[in-house]
Amino acid sequence: VQLQASGGGLVQSGGSLRLSCAASGFTFDYFEIGWFRQAPGKVLERVSCISNKGDSTSYLDSVKGRFTVSRDNAKNTAYLEMNSLKPEDTAVYYCAADRKNRGSYVANEYDIWGQGTQVTVSS
């Protein structure tokens, strides 16, 4: 059972990145996927989530209109497209899976976690 996040990197302010979250070892389309981030010295926060079928999404207010979450259940992969990046978006980004599809902002309600991928936005 595994989630593998990738796609992070260093980008200038205003730039774009696309994060991927590849799943293995479980039935991906049963699980909602959440994207979380943690900046140095700050708490973990949920950036976005997408329902198991991909028909419902939600976003942190500060990323609305800039980030887009999606998934391809045939490829067992979820994505976070990040545009118009700002220095305050700098953080380690994680993907997580929730079998109960709760749309939760609470990290410990997610059952499976991937390792983080670093996103650094320079000003």
Coordinates of N, CA and C in Angstrom, one line a residue, residues 75-115:
K75 N -5.1 5.3 -14.3 CA -3.7 5.4 -14.1 C -3.3 5.3 -12.6
N76 N -4.3 5.2 -11.8 CA -4.1 5.2 -10.3 C -3.3 6.4 -9.9
T77 N -3.6 7.6 -10.4 CA -2.8 8.8 -10.2 C -3.7 10.0 -10.0
A78 N -3.3 10.8 -9.0 CA -3.9 12.1 -8.8 C -2.9 13.2 -9.1
Y79 N -3.4 14.4 -9.4 CA -2.5 15.5 -9.8 C -2.9 16.8 -9.0
L80 N -2.0 17.6 -8.9 CA -2.2 19.0 -8.4 C -1.5 19.9 -9.3
E81 N -2.2 20.6 -10.1 CA -1.7 21.6 -11.0 C -1.6 22.9 -10.3
M82 N -0.5 23.5 -10.2 CA -0.3 24.8 -9.4 C 0.2 25.8 -10.3
N83 N -0.5 26.9 -10.5 CA -0.2 28.0 -11.3 C -0.1 29.3 -10.5
S84 N 0.5 30.3 -11.1 CA 0.7 31.6 -10.4 C 1.2 31.4 -9.0
L85 N 2.3 30.6 -8.9 CA 2.8 30.3 -7.6 C 3.4 31.5 -6.9
K86 N 3.3 31.5 -5.6 CA 3.8 32.6 -4.8 C 4.8 32.1 -3.8
P87 N 5.7 32.9 -3.3 CA 6.6 32.4 -2.3 C 5.9 31.8 -1.1
E88 N 4.8 32.2 -0.7 CA 4.1 31.6 0.4 C 3.5 30.2 0.2
D89 N 3.6 29.8 -1.1 CA 3.3 28.4 -1.4 C 4.4 27.4 -1.1
T90 N 5.6 28.0 -0.8 CA 6.7 27.1 -0.5 C 6.4 26.2 0.7
A91 N 6.6 24.9 0.5 CA 6.3 23.9 1.5 C 6.6 22.5 1.0
V92 N 6.6 21.6 1.9 CA 6.6 20.2 1.5 C 5.1 19.8 1.2
Y93 N 4.9 19.2 0.1 CA 3.5 18.8 -0.3 C 3.4 17.3 -0.2
Y94 N 2.2 16.9 0.4 CA 2.0 15.5 0.6 C 0.6 15.1 0.0
C95 N 0.5 13.9 -0.5 CA -0.8 13.4 -0.9 C -1.2 12.3 0.1
A96 N -2.5 12.2 0.3 CA -3.1 11.3 1.3 C -4.4 10.7 0.8
A97 N -4.8 9.5 1.2 CA -6.0 8.9 0.8 C -6.9 8.6 1.9
D98 N -8.2 8.9 1.7 CA -9.2 8.6 2.7 C -10.3 7.7 2.2
R99 N -10.4 6.5 2.8 CA -11.4 5.5 2.3 C -12.8 5.9 2.5
K100 N -13.1 6.8 3.5 CA -14.4 7.2 3.8 C -14.9 8.4 3.0
N101 N -14.0 8.9 2.2 CA -14.5 10.1 1.3 C -15.2 11.2 2.1
R102 N -14.5 11.6 3.2 CA -15.2 12.6 4.1 C -15.0 14.0 3.7
G103 N -14.0 14.3 2.8 CA -13.7 15.6 2.4 C -13.1 16.4 3.6
S104 N -12.4 15.7 4.4 CA -11.9 16.2 5.7 C -10.7 17.1 5.5
Y105 N -10.6 18.1 6.4 CA -9.4 18.9 6.5 C -8.5 18.3 7.5
V106 N -8.9 17.3 8.2 CA -8.1 16.8 9.3 C -7.2 15.7 8.9
A107 N -5.9 15.9 9.1 CA -4.9 14.9 8.5 C -5.1 13.5 9.1
N108 N -5.4 13.4 10.3 CA -5.4 12.0 10.9 C -6.7 11.2 10.5
E109 N -7.5 11.8 9.6 CA -8.7 11.1 9.1 C -8.3 10.5 7.7
Y110 N -7.1 10.7 7.3 CA -6.6 10.1 6.0 C -5.8 8.8 6.4
D111 N -6.1 7.8 5.6 CA -5.6 6.4 6.0 C -4.2 6.2 5.5
I112 N -3.9 6.7 4.3 CA -2.6 6.4 3.6 C -1.9 7.7 3.2
W113 N -0.6 7.7 3.5 CA 0.1 8.9 3.2 C 1.3 8.6 2.3
G114 N 1.6 9.6 1.4 CA 2.8 9.5 0.6 C 3.9 10.3 1.3
Q115 N 5.1 10.1 0.8 CA 6.2 10.9 1.2 C 6.1 12.3 0.6

